[in-house]
């Protein structure tokens, strides 16, 4: 049996060398995806995002506020507009992401102890840019009011300690758990890249089986396996499994060793998760082809399944906040369980016993072909490929 698996694996290697689709989808495209996403936000977070200002007061005080806004790492004041309509149109043209509106008389109202109102407008079409600029604009508004309050209290003889206590009675000590650098690359690359690698596995698995029918090699394949479909599948998947594992582990070595992404959970969950991810996606691909032994239909279902998993995995929007039916369906996607094991055991360092349900789910995906593998044997021996 092992000898037959070995010869089928050699045959598969020869097929992969002759067909460039395998090289592109298993090596070249995955490497490009890894390089693209990990360098997309190599700064950790976007900086110097364009901001506009409508300063209708134009006093030394408001100009000082604008200089402080321009000094923030995330914000860069690129234009001054005469009125709000011009600034709004600039936002709509994506020339700027936000603008600050300082009405005329703001400084006079502050000095006369009135309550002036300044406004800031931002676009969340680019979600991350909108959130970060909202934080900067809110901070500059708070700093402006604090500066005026400090000047007034100092004028009546208050000490610095009294001024700080009055302006900020409660001091907030803010920490971002697991990612104190606010590096968004850590959140982006650890969810998107594995999802795309899984997409390639989903597609290549039914493609490699379906082309046996398409190119009329199925009976030769089964003959090499002595009509044992388990031996045939094992020999065909072995080279693909090894290549995808090398890509997956290479990606993990790159992000955790060279890019130094946080991984307090250690090496064991990383290695286990890479192995389970590859095997579960291959198992699902074999299952789908056995369910519908058609190259076109199986690849369509697998591609749809993998694409929808990006939305349902919980990396961008929490699953518990979705519709209960969607929350239940999310458990049918391997990427969902990958993400849960990553954030529980690798990112937060909990023991693997805490995620045994998700480990079991990935193993269940790997075992799914048991339900339909008999249909693959029937298709290889009886069916005729229909374009």
Coordinates of C-alpha atoms in Angstrom, one line a residue:
X1 CA 0.0 0.0 0.0
X2 CA 2.8 2.4 0.9
X3 CA 4.6 1.6 -2.4
X4 CA 1.4 2.4 -4.3
X5 CA 1.0 5.7 -2.5
X6 CA 4.6 6.5 -3.2
X7 CA 4.2 5.9 -7.0
X8 CA 1.0 7.8 -7.2
X9 CA 2.7 10.7 -5.4
X10 CA 5.5 10.6 -7.9
X11 CA 2.9 10.7 -10.7
X12 CA 1.2 13.6 -9.1
X13 CA 4.5 15.5 -8.9
X14 CA 5.0 14.9 -12.6
X15 CA 1.5 16.3 -13.3
X16 CA 2.2 19.3 -11.1
X17 CA 5.4 20.1 -12.9
X18 CA 3.8 19.9 -16.4
X19 CA 0.7 22.1 -15.4
X20 CA 1.7 25.7 -14.5
X21 CA -1.6 26.2 -12.6
X22 CA -0.2 24.2 -9.7
X23 CA 3.0 26.3 -9.6
X24 CA 1.1 29.6 -9.7
X25 CA -1.6 28.6 -7.2
X26 CA 0.5 26.6 -4.7
X27 CA 3.8 28.7 -4.7
X28 CA 3.9 31.9 -6.7
X29 CA 0.5 33.4 -5.8
X30 CA 0.7 32.5 -2.1
X31 CA 4.2 34.0 -1.8
X32 CA 2.9 37.2 -3.5
X33 CA -0.1 37.3 -1.2
X34 CA 2.1 37.0 1.9
X35 CA 4.5 39.7 0.7
X36 CA 1.6 42.0 -0.3
X37 CA -0.4 41.9 2.9
X38 CA 2.6 41.9 5.3
X39 CA 4.1 44.9 3.6
X40 CA 0.8 46.7 3.0
X41 CA 0.9 48.1 6.5
X42 CA 4.5 47.8 7.4
X43 CA 4.3 51.1 9.3
X44 CA 1.8 49.4 11.7
X45 CA -0.8 52.0 11.1
X46 CA -1.5 54.7 8.4
X47 CA 0.3 58.0 9.1
X48 CA 0.1 61.5 7.6
X49 CA -3.5 61.1 6.5
X50 CA -4.8 64.3 4.7
X51 CA -7.0 66.6 6.8
X52 CA -8.5 70.0 5.9
X53 CA -9.3 73.0 8.1
X54 CA -12.0 75.7 7.8
X55 CA -10.7 78.4 10.2
X56 CA -13.2 81.3 10.1
X57 CA -11.8 82.8 13.3
X58 CA -8.2 82.9 12.2
X59 CA -6.6 84.0 15.5
X60 CA -3.3 83.0 17.1
X61 CA -5.2 80.7 19.4
X62 CA -7.0 78.8 16.6
X63 CA -3.8 78.7 14.5
X64 CA -2.0 77.1 17.5
X65 CA -4.8 74.4 17.6
X66 CA -4.3 73.7 13.9
X67 CA -0.5 73.3 14.3
X68 CA -1.1 70.8 17.1
X69 CA -3.4 68.9 14.8
X70 CA -0.8 68.9 12.1
X71 CA 1.8 67.6 14.6
X72 CA -0.1 64.4 15.3
X73 CA 1.4 61.3 13.7
X74 CA -1.8 60.2 11.9
X75 CA -2.9 63.6 10.7
X76 CA -1.5 66.0 8.2
X77 CA -3.2 69.4 7.4
X78 CA -3.0 69.7 3.7
X79 CA -5.5 72.4 2.9
X80 CA -7.4 75.4 4.3
X81 CA -10.9 76.0 2.9
X82 CA -12.9 79.3 3.0
X83 CA -16.2 77.6 3.8
X84 CA -17.7 74.3 4.9
X85 CA -19.1 73.4 1.4
X86 CA -15.7 73.4 -0.2
X87 CA -14.3 71.2 2.6
X88 CA -17.2 68.8 2.3
X89 CA -16.7 68.5 -1.5
X90 CA -13.0 67.8 -0.9
X91 CA -14.0 64.9 1.4
X92 CA -16.4 63.6 -1.2
X93 CA -13.7 63.7 -3.8
X94 CA -11.4 61.8 -1.4
X95 CA -8.9 64.6 -1.4
X96 CA -9.1 64.7 2.4
X97 CA -10.6 62.2 4.9
X98 CA -11.8 64.8 7.5
X99 CA -11.9 68.5 8.2
X100 CA -12.1 70.8 11.3
X101 CA -14.5 73.7 11.3
X102 CA -13.7 76.6 13.7
X103 CA -16.5 79.2 13.5
X104 CA -15.9 83.0 13.7
X105 CA -15.8 84.3 17.2
X106 CA -14.6 81.1 18.9
X107 CA -11.7 82.8 20.7
X108 CA -13.8 85.8 21.9
X109 CA -16.5 83.4 23.3
X110 CA -13.8 81.4 25.1
X111 CA -12.3 84.6 26.6
X112 CA -15.7 85.8 27.7
X113 CA -16.3 82.4 29.4
X114 CA -19.1 81.4 27.0
X115 CA -19.3 77.9 25.4
X116 CA -18.2 78.1 21.8
X117 CA -18.8 75.1 19.4
X118 CA -16.3 73.7 17.0
X119 CA -17.2 70.9 14.6
X120 CA -15.3 68.2 12.9
X121 CA -16.4 66.1 10.0
X122 CA -14.9 62.8 8.9
X123 CA -15.6 60.1 6.4
X124 CA -15.7 56.4 7.4
X125 CA -15.7 55.1 3.8
X126 CA -12.2 54.1 4.7
X127 CA -13.0 52.7 8.0
X128 CA -9.6 52.7 9.6
X129 CA -8.8 56.2 8.4
X130 CA -12.1 57.5 9.7
X131 CA -11.7 56.0 13.1
X132 CA -8.1 57.2 13.6
X133 CA -8.9 60.8 12.4
X134 CA -12.0 60.9 14.7
X135 CA -9.6 60.1 17.6
X136 CA -7.2 62.9 16.5
X137 CA -9.9 65.5 16.0
X138 CA -11.6 64.7 19.3
X139 CA -8.2 64.9 21.0
X140 CA -7.4 68.3 19.5
X141 CA -10.8 69.6 20.6
X142 CA -10.2 68.4 24.1
X143 CA -6.7 69.9 24.1
X144 CA -8.1 73.2 22.9
X145 CA -10.6 73.5 25.7
X146 CA -8.0 72.4 28.2
X147 CA -5.6 75.0 27.1
X148 CA -8.1 77.8 27.6
X149 CA -9.2 76.4 30.9
X150 CA -5.6 76.2 32.1
X151 CA -4.9 79.8 31.1
X152 CA -7.9 81.0 33.0
X153 CA -7.2 79.0 36.1
X154 CA -3.6 80.1 36.1
X155 CA -4.7 83.8 35.8
X156 CA -6.6 83.5 39.1
X157 CA -3.6 82.0 40.9
X158 CA -4.2 78.2 40.8
X159 CA -1.2 75.9 41.0
X160 CA -0.3 73.4 38.3
X161 CA -1.5 70.5 40.5
X162 CA -4.8 72.1 41.1
X163 CA -5.2 72.9 37.4
X164 CA -4.5 69.3 36.4
X165 CA -7.0 68.0 39.0
X166 CA -9.7 70.4 37.8
X167 CA -9.2 69.7 34.1
X168 CA -8.9 65.9 34.5
X169 CA -10.3 64.7 37.8
X170 CA -9.9 61.0 36.7
X171 CA -6.7 59.9 34.9
X172 CA -7.3 57.2 32.3
X173 CA -4.5 54.6 32.0
X174 CA -5.2 53.0 28.6
X175 CA -3.6 49.8 27.3
X176 CA -4.2 47.8 24.2
X177 CA -4.0 44.1 25.3
X178 CA -1.5 42.0 23.3
X179 CA -0.7 44.8 20.8
X180 CA 0.5 47.9 22.7
X181 CA 2.0 49.3 19.5
X182 CA -1.5 49.5 17.9
X183 CA 0.0 47.7 14.9
X184 CA -2.9 47.0 12.6
X185 CA -0.6 44.7 10.5
X186 CA -0.9 42.2 13.3
X187 CA -4.7 42.1 13.0
X188 CA -4.8 42.2 9.1
X189 CA -2.1 39.7 8.1
X190 CA -3.0 37.1 10.6
X191 CA -6.5 36.8 9.3
X192 CA -6.4 37.7 5.6
X193 CA -3.3 35.7 4.6
X194 CA -4.4 32.4 6.1
X195 CA -7.8 32.9 4.5
X196 CA -6.3 33.4 1.1
X197 CA -4.0 30.4 1.5
X198 CA -7.0 28.3 2.5
X199 CA -8.8 29.6 -0.7
X200 CA -5.9 28.2 -2.8
X201 CA -6.1 24.9 -1.0
X202 CA -9.9 24.8 -1.5
X203 CA -9.5 25.3 -5.2
X204 CA -6.5 23.1 -6.0
X205 CA -7.9 20.1 -4.2
X206 CA -11.1 19.5 -6.3
X207 CA -9.2 20.7 -9.4
X208 CA -6.5 18.0 -9.0
X209 CA -9.2 15.3 -8.7
X210 CA -11.5 16.7 -11.4
X211 CA -8.8 17.0 -14.0
X212 CA -8.3 13.2 -13.7
X213 CA -11.7 12.9 -15.3
X214 CA -11.2 15.9 -17.7
X215 CA -8.0 14.6 -19.2
X216 CA -9.1 10.9 -19.1
X217 CA -6.5 9.8 -16.6
X218 CA -8.9 8.6 -14.0
X219 CA -8.8 4.8 -14.8
X220 CA -5.0 4.9 -14.9
X221 CA -5.0 6.6 -11.5
X222 CA -7.3 4.0 -10.0
X223 CA -5.4 1.2 -11.6
X224 CA -2.2 2.4 -9.9
X225 CA -4.1 2.3 -6.6
X226 CA -5.5 -1.2 -7.3
X227 CA -9.0 0.5 -7.3
X228 CA -8.5 1.5 -3.7
X229 CA -9.8 5.1 -3.5
X230 CA -8.2 5.7 -0.1
X231 CA -4.8 4.9 -1.5
X232 CA -5.5 6.9 -4.7
X233 CA -6.5 10.0 -2.7
X234 CA -3.6 9.6 -0.2
X235 CA -1.1 9.5 -3.0
X236 CA -2.6 12.4 -4.9
X237 CA -2.9 14.7 -1.8
X238 CA 0.6 13.9 -0.3
X239 CA 2.7 16.2 -2.5
X240 CA 0.1 19.0 -2.3
X241 CA 0.0 18.6 1.5
X242 CA 3.8 18.9 1.8
X243 CA 3.9 22.0 -0.4
X244 CA 1.1 23.8 1.3
X245 CA 2.6 22.9 4.7
X246 CA 5.9 24.4 3.6
X247 CA 4.1 27.6 2.5
X248 CA 2.0 27.8 5.7
X249 CA 5.0 27.2 8.0
X250 CA 7.1 29.6 6.0
X251 CA 4.5 32.3 6.4
X252 CA 4.3 31.6 10.1
X253 CA 8.1 31.7 10.6
X254 CA 8.1 35.0 8.6
X255 CA 5.5 36.8 10.7
X256 CA 6.4 35.4 14.1
X257 CA 10.2 35.3 13.8
X258 CA 11.2 38.0 11.3
X259 CA 8.2 40.5 11.8
X260 CA 8.0 39.6 15.5
X261 CA 4.3 39.4 15.7
X262 CA 3.2 38.6 19.3
X263 CA 2.7 34.9 20.0
X264 CA 2.8 34.2 23.7
X265 CA 1.1 30.8 23.1
X266 CA 4.4 29.4 21.9
X267 CA 5.4 27.2 19.0
X268 CA 3.2 24.1 19.5
X269 CA -0.1 25.9 18.7
X270 CA 1.5 27.5 15.7
X271 CA 2.6 24.2 14.2
X272 CA -0.6 22.4 15.1
X273 CA -2.8 25.2 13.6
X274 CA -0.8 25.1 10.3
X275 CA -1.2 21.4 10.0
X276 CA -4.9 21.4 10.9
X277 CA -5.6 24.3 8.5
X278 CA -4.1 22.5 5.5
X279 CA -5.7 19.1 6.3
X280 CA -9.1 20.5 7.0
X281 CA -9.3 22.5 3.8
X282 CA -8.1 19.5 1.7
X283 CA -10.7 17.3 3.5
X284 CA -13.5 19.8 2.7
X285 CA -12.4 20.0 -0.9
X286 CA -12.4 16.2 -1.3
X287 CA -15.8 16.0 0.4
X288 CA -17.3 18.6 -1.9
X289 CA -16.0 16.8 -5.0
X290 CA -17.4 13.5 -3.7
X291 CA -20.7 15.3 -3.1
X292 CA -20.9 16.6 -6.7
X293 CA -18.3 14.9 -8.9
X294 CA -18.1 17.8 -11.3
X295 CA -14.9 19.9 -11.7
X296 CA -16.9 23.1 -12.4
X297 CA -19.4 22.7 -9.6
X298 CA -16.9 21.5 -6.9
X299 CA -14.6 24.4 -7.6
X300 CA -17.5 26.9 -7.6
X301 CA -18.8 25.6 -4.2
X302 CA -15.3 25.6 -2.7
X303 CA -14.5 29.1 -3.9
X304 CA -17.8 30.4 -2.6
X305 CA -17.3 28.7 0.7
X306 CA -13.8 30.2 1.2
X307 CA -14.8 33.7 0.1
X308 CA -17.9 33.9 2.5
X309 CA -15.6 32.7 5.3
X310 CA -13.8 36.1 5.3
X311 CA -17.0 37.8 6.5
X312 CA -18.1 35.0 8.9
X313 CA -14.8 34.3 10.6
X314 CA -15.2 37.1 13.1
X315 CA -11.9 38.9 12.3
X316 CA -13.6 42.1 11.1
X317 CA -17.0 42.0 12.8
X318 CA -17.8 39.9 15.9
X319 CA -19.8 36.8 15.2
X320 CA -21.9 37.1 18.3
X321 CA -23.3 40.4 17.1
X322 CA -24.5 38.8 13.8
X323 CA -27.9 37.3 13.2
X324 CA -28.2 34.1 15.2
X325 CA -28.6 32.0 12.0
X326 CA -25.4 33.6 10.6
X327 CA -23.7 32.9 13.9
X328 CA -24.6 29.3 13.6
X329 CA -23.5 29.0 9.9
X330 CA -20.2 30.6 10.8
X331 CA -19.2 27.3 12.5
X332 CA -19.2 25.6 9.0
X333 CA -16.2 27.5 7.8
X334 CA -12.6 26.3 8.6
X335 CA -11.4 29.9 8.7
X336 CA -13.7 30.6 11.7
X337 CA -12.0 27.9 13.7
X338 CA -8.6 28.9 12.5
X339 CA -9.2 32.4 13.7
X340 CA -10.5 31.3 17.1
X341 CA -7.6 29.0 17.8
X342 CA -5.2 31.8 16.7
X343 CA -6.6 34.5 18.9
X344 CA -7.1 32.2 21.9
X345 CA -4.0 30.1 21.9
X346 CA -1.4 32.0 19.9
X347 CA -2.3 35.7 20.4
X348 CA -3.6 35.5 24.0
X349 CA -1.6 32.4 25.1
X350 CA -4.4 30.2 26.5
X351 CA -3.7 26.5 26.6
X352 CA -5.0 24.3 23.8
X353 CA -7.6 22.8 26.1
X354 CA -9.5 26.1 25.9
X355 CA -10.1 25.6 22.2
X356 CA -10.7 21.9 22.0
X357 CA -14.0 22.5 20.3
X358 CA -12.4 24.4 17.4
X359 CA -9.6 21.8 17.1
X360 CA -12.2 19.1 17.0
X361 CA -14.1 21.1 14.3
X362 CA -11.0 21.2 12.0
X363 CA -10.4 17.5 12.5
X364 CA -14.1 16.9 11.6
X365 CA -13.5 18.9 8.3
X366 CA -10.5 16.6 7.7
X367 CA -12.7 13.5 8.2
X368 CA -15.6 14.7 6.0
X369 CA -14.4 12.7 2.9
X370 CA -15.4 9.5 4.7
X371 CA -19.0 10.4 3.8
X372 CA -18.5 10.8 0.0
X373 CA -15.2 9.2 -1.0
X374 CA -17.1 6.1 -2.4
X375 CA -18.7 8.5 -4.9
X376 CA -15.3 9.7 -6.1
X377 CA -14.4 6.0 -6.9
X378 CA -17.6 5.6 -8.8
X379 CA -17.0 8.8 -10.7
X380 CA -13.4 7.8 -11.6
X381 CA -14.4 4.4 -12.9
X382 CA -17.8 5.1 -14.5
X383 CA -18.4 8.8 -15.2
X384 CA -17.4 10.6 -18.5
X385 CA -16.3 14.2 -18.3
X386 CA -18.9 16.6 -19.8
X387 CA -17.4 20.1 -20.5

